[in-house]
Amino acid sequence: PAVVTALTPGLLSARAGGLALTIDKKGFAWTRKASAAQLAGVGDLIEAKLTAVDEGGKAATATIEQPPALEGAVLALDNRTGQIRAMIGGYSFERSKFNRATQASRQVGSAFKPIVYTAAIDRGYTPASVIMDTPVSFPTGPNQPVYAPMNYDREFHGPVTLRRALEQSRNVPAVRMMDQLGPKQVIMFARRLGLESPIPPYLPVALGAAEATVMEMTSAYAVFPNQGVRMKPYAIRKVTDRAGNVLEENRPEPKDAIRADTAYVMTNLLRGVVLRGTAAKANELNWPVGGKTGTTNDYTDAWFIGFDPDITIAVWLGMDQKKPIGNNMTGTTAALPIWIDIMKAWIGDRKDAPKFEPPGNIVFMTVDKGTGGITAEDTPGAISEAFIAGTQPGSIKQ
C-alpha cells in the first residue's frame, strides 16, 4: 500500500513507509490511461509493486497494481502417498484467511463428468460405446417444466463414442449416461473417489451442479493415475519436540476406490482430453498428462484438474460471491493456462518422462476415433484404444 504524493501527466509519486516511489508511464500502461491524474489523486491509497530499490533503501521504482476481485486456489497431491506438495488458498493470506482449496464448496461443472464415466466403464461400457447426442427431455415432477439439457455450443452431433463425448465435454451424452446408470450408482462412485460433500440424486449433477472442494476433486482425480487406489490427503508428515521425540506422524493411508483396469481406461480417456479435446493446449508440455476442464453456468467457476503418473494438480478460479468471472471464461480459457505454468515448474528440465503403466488385463486395439469401430492402423483418424479384456470389439462378452 502506498499514498499518492504528487502527479504529473507521465509520473505518479507515492510514499510507502520510508520509501519514496516513482511510477512512470510504463508502470501504469496496462490501465490504458494516458495520464497519471486519471488514475488517482494526491492523498489516495494505491497498491504498488516494487520493481527496483536504490542502494540507500529510501527510493524505489514501482508499477501500479490492482487488487483482483477474482480469487483462485491450487492444490497438488502426490499420487502415491497423498502428501500435499503445494497448496494455495487464495490471492493473499493477509487479505483473507479463508482457504479456498479446503474450505470453499464450489460447483465443479464438467469436471464431474469423469466420475459419471468411471461408473460407466466399471459397469461394462467402453471408450468405443456409442451414446446419443440428440435432443432429450426428462420429467421433473408434477406441474414442473421438463429438464432438457443443452450442449455448450447449442448443437447436437448425433451418435458419438463415449471417448468423444468426454474429450469434447458434450453435456447431453453425460446426462443420458447418468440416466442409464442411475444417479445413485454415480454418486456411489463419487463417494468411493473421496467426495464427501452433499450430492443430490438428480440428473444435472452429471454436469457438475453439485458442489465440492478443490481438495475433494484433486484427491478423486489422483485415483486414476494411481491404479484405482485413493490416498488420503495429508499436509503434515511429522511433529517432534525439541528433543526429537515424535509427537505426531502421518503416513500414507491407501484405500481401494475402483478397479485398476477401470482406473487405467479412465486415465487413457483423460489423456485424450489433452491430446484431442478441450485441454489440447496442454500438449505444449510434451509430457504424459491427462485431465479435464470444468466450467459452470454463467462462467462463475473455472476448473482444470490434471495429472501425470506422479502428481495431480487442480486449479480453480472464481469470485467469493458467486458472480460471473467474465464472458467465455471457461476452464480451457481461464484455469488451464495457469495449470500449464505450474506443470512446467514441476517438469523442470527433466527429459525422461514417467509412464502410465497398464494392468495386465488391458487390451489395446486400433479403432476409428469417430465411430469406435475396429480399423487398420494406417487409416486416417485411427487411434489406439484401451479396453478391459472381454469388453473389446469382437470379444465374446461384448
Short mmCIF file of C-alpha atoms in Angstrom, two decimals:
data_model
loop_
_atom_site.label_atom_id
_atom_site.label_comp_id
_atom_site.label_asym_id
_atom_site.label_seq_id
_atom_site.Cartn_x
_atom_site.Cartn_y
_atom_site.Cartn_z
CA PRO A 1 0.00 0.00 0.00
CA ALA A 2 1.24 3.49 -0.89
CA VAL A 3 -0.08 7.05 -0.57
CA VAL A 4 0.00 9.27 -3.68
CA THR A 5 2.11 12.40 -3.01
CA ALA A 6 2.38 14.06 -6.42
CA LEU A 7 1.17 13.73 -10.02
CA THR A 8 2.39 14.79 -13.44
CA PRO A 9 0.95 13.54 -16.75
CA GLY A 10 3.59 10.83 -17.10
CA LEU A 11 4.61 10.28 -13.50
CA LEU A 12 2.98 9.24 -10.25
CA SER A 13 4.89 9.76 -6.98
CA ALA A 14 3.90 7.97 -3.80
CA ARG A 15 5.20 7.03 -0.39
CA ALA A 16 5.18 3.54 1.14
CA GLY A 17 6.55 3.65 4.67
CA GLY A 18 10.04 5.10 4.36
CA LEU A 19 10.22 4.56 0.60
CA ALA A 20 9.62 7.26 -1.98
CA LEU A 21 8.08 5.54 -5.00
CA THR A 22 8.16 6.60 -8.63
CA ILE A 23 5.71 5.07 -11.13
CA ASP A 24 6.24 6.13 -14.74
CA LYS A 25 4.01 5.56 -17.77
CA LYS A 26 5.30 2.02 -18.27
CA GLY A 27 4.21 1.27 -14.71
CA PHE A 28 0.58 2.04 -15.44
CA ALA A 29 0.37 1.35 -19.19
CA TRP A 30 -1.86 -1.71 -18.59
CA THR A 31 -4.61 0.61 -17.28
CA ARG A 32 -4.81 2.28 -20.72
CA LYS A 33 -4.90 5.71 -19.05
CA ALA A 34 -2.98 8.48 -20.82
CA SER A 35 -2.23 10.43 -17.66
CA ALA A 36 -1.43 9.54 -14.06
CA ALA A 37 -4.04 12.07 -12.96
CA GLN A 38 -6.73 9.84 -14.50
CA LEU A 39 -5.76 7.07 -12.11
CA ALA A 40 -5.62 8.73 -8.69
CA GLY A 41 -5.45 11.98 -6.78
CA VAL A 42 -2.95 13.24 -4.21
CA GLY A 43 -3.70 11.54 -0.90
CA ASP A 44 -5.28 8.44 -2.49
CA LEU A 45 -4.20 5.00 -1.33
CA ILE A 46 -2.96 2.72 -4.11
CA GLU A 47 -1.26 -0.65 -4.34
CA ALA A 48 2.23 -0.60 -5.81
CA LYS A 49 4.56 -3.42 -6.80
CA LEU A 50 8.24 -2.62 -6.27
CA THR A 51 10.46 -3.22 -9.29
CA ALA A 52 13.74 -1.79 -8.00
CA VAL A 53 15.02 -0.22 -4.76
CA ASP A 54 18.06 2.10 -4.68
CA GLU A 55 21.13 1.22 -2.63
CA GLY A 56 20.23 3.62 0.13
CA GLY A 57 16.83 1.98 0.60
CA LYS A 58 14.98 5.29 0.50
CA ALA A 59 13.69 5.40 -3.08
CA ALA A 60 12.21 2.84 -5.43
CA THR A 61 10.56 2.43 -8.81
CA ALA A 62 7.26 0.60 -8.96
CA THR A 63 4.26 -0.37 -11.06
CA ILE A 64 0.68 0.25 -10.09
CA GLU A 65 -1.28 -2.80 -9.04
CA GLN A 66 -4.98 -3.56 -8.69
CA PRO A 67 -6.24 -5.99 -6.03
CA PRO A 68 -8.21 -8.56 -8.01
CA ALA A 69 -11.84 -9.35 -7.33
CA LEU A 70 -11.12 -12.79 -8.79
CA GLU A 71 -9.95 -15.48 -6.41
CA GLY A 72 -8.33 -18.82 -7.03
CA ALA A 73 -6.96 -21.97 -5.46
CA VAL A 74 -4.33 -24.56 -6.33
CA LEU A 75 -3.70 -27.98 -4.83
CA ALA A 76 -1.02 -30.51 -5.76
CA LEU A 77 -1.12 -34.08 -4.43
CA ASP A 78 1.47 -36.83 -4.64
CA ASN A 79 -0.45 -39.66 -6.33
CA ARG A 80 1.29 -42.47 -4.49
CA THR A 81 1.29 -41.05 -0.96
CA GLY A 82 -1.47 -38.45 -0.75
CA GLN A 83 1.02 -35.88 0.51
CA ILE A 84 0.08 -32.29 -0.28
CA ARG A 85 3.01 -30.94 -2.27
CA ALA A 86 1.64 -27.43 -2.77
CA MET A 87 -1.46 -25.52 -1.72
CA ILE A 88 -2.66 -22.01 -2.48
CA GLY A 89 -5.87 -20.93 -0.76
CA GLY A 90 -6.34 -17.52 -2.34
CA TYR A 91 -4.79 -14.37 -3.73
CA SER A 92 -3.49 -13.05 -0.40
CA PHE A 93 -3.42 -14.61 3.06
CA GLU A 94 -3.14 -11.12 4.55
CA ARG A 95 -6.32 -10.08 2.80
CA SER A 96 -8.30 -13.25 3.59
CA LYS A 97 -7.53 -16.23 5.81
CA PHE A 98 -10.25 -18.30 4.07
CA ASN A 99 -8.64 -21.32 2.41
CA ARG A 100 -10.41 -21.85 -0.90
CA ALA A 101 -8.53 -25.10 -1.52
CA THR A 102 -10.07 -26.83 1.50
CA GLN A 103 -12.98 -24.72 2.74
CA ALA A 104 -14.79 -23.44 -0.35
CA SER A 105 -17.54 -25.66 -1.75
CA ARG A 106 -17.95 -24.74 -5.41
CA GLN A 107 -19.87 -26.12 -8.35
CA VAL A 108 -17.48 -28.30 -10.31
CA GLY A 109 -19.07 -28.08 -13.75
CA SER A 110 -17.85 -30.54 -16.36
CA ALA A 111 -15.05 -31.67 -14.05
CA PHE A 112 -17.68 -34.08 -12.65
CA LYS A 113 -18.13 -35.91 -15.97
CA PRO A 114 -15.17 -38.27 -15.45
CA ILE A 115 -16.94 -39.59 -12.34
CA VAL A 116 -20.03 -40.39 -14.45
CA TYR A 117 -17.88 -42.21 -17.00
CA THR A 118 -15.95 -44.03 -14.28
CA ALA A 119 -19.23 -45.62 -13.20
CA ALA A 120 -19.97 -46.41 -16.85
CA ILE A 121 -16.61 -48.09 -17.54
CA ASP A 122 -16.91 -50.11 -14.33
CA ARG A 123 -20.35 -51.26 -15.42
CA GLY A 124 -19.18 -52.59 -18.79
CA TYR A 125 -19.23 -49.61 -21.11
CA THR A 126 -16.08 -48.94 -23.14
CA PRO A 127 -14.48 -45.85 -24.70
CA ALA A 128 -15.98 -47.03 -28.01
CA SER A 129 -19.55 -47.32 -26.66
CA VAL A 130 -21.94 -45.09 -28.58
CA ILE A 131 -24.10 -42.51 -26.78
CA MET A 132 -26.72 -40.36 -28.49
CA ASP A 133 -26.02 -36.65 -28.61
CA THR A 134 -29.56 -35.70 -29.63
CA PRO A 135 -32.32 -33.58 -28.05
CA VAL A 136 -33.81 -35.22 -24.98
CA SER A 137 -36.01 -34.20 -22.07
CA PHE A 138 -36.68 -35.72 -18.68
CA PRO A 139 -39.74 -35.31 -16.42
CA THR A 140 -39.05 -33.42 -13.19
CA GLY A 141 -42.32 -33.83 -11.33
CA PRO A 142 -45.96 -32.73 -11.37
CA ASN A 143 -46.54 -29.22 -12.75
CA GLN A 144 -42.80 -28.74 -13.32
CA PRO A 145 -41.10 -27.98 -16.64
CA VAL A 146 -39.15 -30.86 -18.18
CA TYR A 147 -35.37 -30.95 -17.88
CA ALA A 148 -33.86 -30.60 -21.37
CA PRO A 149 -30.03 -30.42 -21.18
CA MET A 150 -28.18 -28.48 -23.87
CA ASN A 151 -24.59 -28.65 -25.10
CA TYR A 152 -22.23 -25.72 -24.67
CA ASP A 153 -22.25 -24.98 -28.40
CA ARG A 154 -26.07 -25.40 -28.60
CA GLU A 155 -25.57 -28.09 -31.25
CA PHE A 156 -26.14 -31.86 -31.39
CA HIS A 157 -23.73 -34.33 -33.00
CA GLY A 158 -25.91 -37.45 -33.13
CA PRO A 159 -24.29 -40.79 -32.18
CA VAL A 160 -20.88 -40.21 -30.54
CA THR A 161 -18.46 -42.51 -28.77
CA LEU A 162 -18.01 -42.24 -25.03
CA ARG A 163 -14.45 -41.05 -25.70
CA ARG A 164 -15.57 -38.24 -27.97
CA ALA A 165 -18.31 -37.23 -25.53
CA LEU A 166 -15.72 -36.80 -22.78
CA GLU A 167 -12.95 -35.27 -24.90
CA GLN A 168 -15.30 -32.64 -26.31
CA SER A 169 -17.18 -32.27 -22.99
CA ARG A 170 -20.61 -32.90 -24.53
CA ASN A 171 -23.36 -32.31 -21.98
CA VAL A 172 -26.25 -34.33 -23.39
CA PRO A 173 -24.35 -37.67 -23.58
CA ALA A 174 -23.19 -37.20 -19.96
CA VAL A 175 -26.79 -36.70 -18.77
CA ARG A 176 -28.01 -39.63 -20.85
CA MET A 177 -25.31 -41.82 -19.31
CA MET A 178 -26.25 -40.68 -15.80
CA ASP A 179 -29.86 -41.58 -16.59
CA GLN A 180 -28.91 -45.03 -17.89
CA LEU A 181 -26.72 -45.82 -14.88
CA GLY A 182 -28.98 -44.20 -12.31
CA PRO A 183 -27.90 -41.18 -10.23
CA LYS A 184 -27.42 -43.30 -7.10
CA GLN A 185 -24.86 -45.50 -8.88
CA VAL A 186 -22.86 -42.48 -10.00
CA ILE A 187 -22.99 -40.93 -6.51
CA MET A 188 -21.71 -44.21 -5.08
CA PHE A 189 -18.62 -43.92 -7.27
CA ALA A 190 -18.19 -40.27 -6.27
CA ARG A 191 -18.11 -41.40 -2.65
CA ARG A 192 -15.56 -44.11 -3.45
CA LEU A 193 -13.35 -41.49 -5.08
CA GLY A 194 -13.46 -39.36 -1.93
CA LEU A 195 -16.19 -36.77 -2.49
CA GLU A 196 -17.87 -36.17 0.86
CA SER A 197 -19.91 -33.04 0.06
CA PRO A 198 -23.70 -33.42 -0.39
CA ILE A 199 -24.64 -34.75 -3.85
CA PRO A 200 -28.36 -34.82 -4.63
CA PRO A 201 -29.52 -37.76 -6.82
CA TYR A 202 -30.59 -35.63 -9.77
CA LEU A 203 -29.52 -35.72 -13.42
CA PRO A 204 -27.99 -32.19 -13.57
CA VAL A 205 -25.30 -33.47 -11.19
CA ALA A 206 -23.76 -35.12 -14.28
CA LEU A 207 -22.87 -31.61 -15.45
CA GLY A 208 -21.43 -30.55 -12.11
CA ALA A 209 -24.47 -28.93 -10.49
CA ALA A 210 -23.33 -30.26 -7.10
CA GLU A 211 -20.54 -28.65 -5.11
CA ALA A 212 -17.19 -29.96 -3.86
CA THR A 213 -13.92 -28.59 -2.55
CA VAL A 214 -10.69 -28.38 -4.52
CA MET A 215 -9.23 -30.91 -2.08
CA GLU A 216 -12.00 -33.43 -2.77
CA MET A 217 -11.74 -33.10 -6.54
CA THR A 218 -7.94 -33.32 -6.59
CA SER A 219 -7.99 -36.42 -4.42
CA ALA A 220 -10.64 -38.02 -6.65
CA TYR A 221 -8.66 -37.44 -9.85
CA ALA A 222 -5.46 -38.77 -8.24
CA VAL A 223 -7.14 -42.18 -8.08
CA PHE A 224 -6.94 -42.58 -11.88
CA PRO A 225 -3.13 -42.44 -12.31
CA ASN A 226 -2.66 -44.34 -9.02
CA GLN A 227 -4.23 -47.54 -10.40
CA GLY A 228 -7.53 -47.10 -8.58
CA VAL A 229 -6.07 -46.58 -5.10
CA ARG A 230 -7.14 -43.47 -3.20
CA MET A 231 -4.58 -41.99 -0.83
CA LYS A 232 -5.97 -39.87 1.97
CA PRO A 233 -4.51 -36.34 1.59
CA TYR A 234 -2.27 -35.10 4.40
CA ALA A 235 -0.21 -31.95 4.88
CA ILE A 236 1.95 -32.63 7.96
CA ARG A 237 4.41 -35.51 7.82
CA LYS A 238 5.80 -35.35 11.35
CA VAL A 239 5.75 -33.23 14.50
CA THR A 240 8.58 -33.55 17.03
CA ASP A 241 9.50 -31.76 20.22
CA ARG A 242 12.85 -30.04 20.80
CA ALA A 243 14.38 -33.35 21.91
CA GLY A 244 13.37 -35.06 18.69
CA ASN A 245 10.57 -37.12 20.20
CA VAL A 246 7.81 -37.79 17.66
CA LEU A 247 4.53 -36.26 18.81
CA GLU A 248 2.58 -36.89 15.64
CA GLU A 249 3.30 -38.67 12.37
CA ASN A 250 1.19 -39.09 9.27
CA ARG A 251 1.74 -41.94 6.88
CA PRO A 252 0.10 -42.82 3.59
CA GLU A 253 -3.37 -44.31 4.04
CA PRO A 254 -4.32 -46.28 0.92
CA LYS A 255 -7.86 -47.37 0.17
CA ASP A 256 -9.06 -49.31 -2.87
CA ALA A 257 -11.51 -47.00 -4.61
CA ILE A 258 -12.02 -48.53 -8.06
CA ARG A 259 -10.55 -51.41 -10.03
CA ALA A 260 -7.10 -50.88 -11.53
CA ASP A 261 -8.37 -51.64 -15.06
CA THR A 262 -11.21 -49.12 -14.73
CA ALA A 263 -8.70 -46.53 -13.45
CA TYR A 264 -6.38 -47.13 -16.42
CA VAL A 265 -9.16 -46.79 -19.00
CA MET A 266 -10.21 -43.52 -17.36
CA THR A 267 -6.59 -42.33 -17.36
CA ASN A 268 -6.42 -43.13 -21.06
CA LEU A 269 -9.69 -41.29 -21.72
CA LEU A 270 -8.45 -38.23 -19.85
CA ARG A 271 -5.21 -38.38 -21.84
CA GLY A 272 -7.44 -37.94 -24.87
CA VAL A 273 -8.88 -34.71 -23.45
CA VAL A 274 -5.35 -33.33 -23.69
CA LEU A 275 -4.41 -34.95 -26.99
CA ARG A 276 -7.58 -34.05 -28.92
CA GLY A 277 -10.10 -32.36 -26.65
CA THR A 278 -10.83 -29.25 -24.60
CA ALA A 279 -7.37 -29.29 -22.98
CA ALA A 280 -5.36 -29.65 -26.20
CA LYS A 281 -3.28 -26.58 -25.26
CA ALA A 282 -1.52 -28.75 -22.64
CA ASN A 283 0.13 -30.68 -25.49
CA GLU A 284 2.79 -27.97 -25.47
CA LEU A 285 4.18 -29.60 -22.31
CA ASN A 286 5.30 -32.64 -24.33
CA TRP A 287 4.71 -34.71 -21.21
CA PRO A 288 2.32 -37.58 -20.38
CA VAL A 289 -0.63 -35.75 -18.78
CA GLY A 290 -4.38 -36.17 -18.62
CA GLY A 291 -7.13 -34.09 -17.13
CA LYS A 292 -10.46 -32.36 -17.52
CA THR A 293 -11.73 -28.82 -17.80
CA GLY A 294 -14.70 -27.62 -15.80
CA THR A 295 -16.99 -24.66 -16.49
CA THR A 296 -20.22 -23.75 -14.71
CA ASN A 297 -23.31 -21.84 -15.80
CA ASP A 298 -22.76 -18.13 -16.37
CA TYR A 299 -18.97 -18.66 -16.07
CA THR A 300 -18.95 -18.42 -12.27
CA ASP A 301 -16.34 -21.18 -11.77
CA ALA A 302 -13.46 -22.33 -13.96
CA TRP A 303 -11.54 -25.55 -13.27
CA PHE A 304 -8.77 -27.65 -14.62
CA ILE A 305 -7.72 -30.82 -12.84
CA GLY A 306 -4.90 -32.80 -14.39
CA PHE A 307 -2.20 -35.31 -13.62
CA ASP A 308 0.92 -37.08 -14.75
CA PRO A 309 1.92 -40.51 -13.36
CA ASP A 310 3.33 -38.90 -10.19
CA ILE A 311 1.29 -35.82 -9.28
CA THR A 312 -2.25 -34.45 -9.57
CA ILE A 313 -2.85 -30.68 -9.65
CA ALA A 314 -6.12 -28.77 -9.56
CA VAL A 315 -6.66 -25.10 -10.42
CA TRP A 316 -9.91 -23.31 -9.57
CA LEU A 317 -10.89 -19.71 -10.32
CA GLY A 318 -13.97 -17.78 -9.23
CA MET A 319 -15.40 -14.96 -7.15
CA ASP A 320 -16.04 -15.42 -3.44
CA GLN A 321 -19.54 -14.11 -4.10
CA LYS A 322 -20.93 -16.32 -6.85
CA LYS A 323 -20.72 -13.99 -9.85
CA PRO A 324 -19.59 -14.45 -13.45
CA ILE A 325 -15.84 -14.28 -13.95
CA GLY A 326 -16.31 -12.88 -17.43
CA ASN A 327 -17.69 -13.85 -20.81
CA ASN A 328 -16.23 -17.08 -22.18
CA MET A 329 -14.08 -17.61 -19.07
CA THR A 330 -14.17 -21.38 -19.37
CA GLY A 331 -11.88 -23.90 -17.71
CA THR A 332 -9.95 -24.01 -21.00
CA THR A 333 -9.52 -20.24 -21.18
CA ALA A 334 -9.04 -19.28 -17.52
CA ALA A 335 -7.76 -22.25 -15.50
CA LEU A 336 -5.80 -24.38 -17.98
CA PRO A 337 -3.05 -21.79 -18.75
CA ILE A 338 -2.30 -21.48 -15.01
CA TRP A 339 -2.16 -25.27 -14.69
CA ILE A 340 0.27 -25.47 -17.61
CA ASP A 341 2.59 -22.91 -15.97
CA ILE A 342 2.58 -24.92 -12.72
CA MET A 343 3.27 -28.16 -14.59
CA LYS A 344 6.22 -26.55 -16.38
CA ALA A 345 7.76 -25.82 -12.99
CA TRP A 346 7.04 -29.41 -11.88
CA ILE A 347 8.60 -30.91 -15.02
CA GLY A 348 11.63 -28.61 -14.92
CA ASP A 349 14.45 -29.73 -17.20
CA ARG A 350 13.62 -33.45 -16.96
CA LYS A 351 13.81 -35.35 -20.23
CA ASP A 352 12.85 -38.88 -19.15
CA ALA A 353 9.09 -38.79 -18.71
CA PRO A 354 7.33 -41.29 -16.43
CA LYS A 355 4.74 -43.63 -17.95
CA PHE A 356 1.20 -44.69 -17.18
CA GLU A 357 1.58 -48.46 -16.74
CA PRO A 358 -1.44 -50.54 -17.83
CA PRO A 359 -2.62 -53.55 -15.79
CA GLY A 360 -2.23 -56.97 -17.36
CA ASN A 361 -5.87 -57.25 -18.44
CA ILE A 362 -5.87 -54.15 -20.64
CA VAL A 363 -6.18 -54.86 -24.36
CA PHE A 364 -5.17 -52.27 -26.97
CA MET A 365 -6.93 -52.16 -30.32
CA THR A 366 -6.87 -49.74 -33.25
CA VAL A 367 -10.25 -48.08 -33.70
CA ASP A 368 -11.75 -45.19 -35.61
CA LYS A 369 -11.85 -42.25 -33.20
CA GLY A 370 -15.21 -41.15 -34.64
CA THR A 371 -17.17 -44.40 -34.65
CA GLY A 372 -15.21 -46.61 -32.27
CA GLY A 373 -15.13 -49.41 -34.84
CA ILE A 374 -12.05 -51.56 -35.48
CA THR A 375 -9.86 -50.21 -38.28
CA ALA A 376 -6.36 -50.52 -39.71
CA GLU A 377 -3.51 -48.60 -38.07
CA ASP A 378 -2.77 -46.53 -41.17
CA THR A 379 -6.39 -45.39 -41.58
CA PRO A 380 -6.90 -41.63 -41.16
CA GLY A 381 -8.50 -40.97 -37.77
CA ALA A 382 -7.28 -44.25 -36.28
CA ILE A 383 -6.25 -44.27 -32.62
CA SER A 384 -5.02 -46.94 -30.20
CA GLU A 385 -7.82 -47.58 -27.72
CA ALA A 386 -7.63 -49.29 -24.33
CA PHE A 387 -10.24 -51.88 -23.37
CA ILE A 388 -10.70 -54.07 -20.32
CA ALA A 389 -10.19 -57.66 -21.55
CA GLY A 390 -13.53 -59.10 -22.59
CA THR A 391 -15.10 -55.76 -23.49
CA GLN A 392 -13.12 -55.05 -26.68
CA PRO A 393 -14.94 -55.12 -30.05
CA GLY A 394 -15.35 -58.70 -31.28
CA SER A 395 -14.95 -60.31 -27.86
CA ILE A 396 -17.42 -62.93 -26.69
CA LYS A 397 -18.51 -60.91 -23.63
CA GLN A 398 -19.19 -57.77 -25.57
#
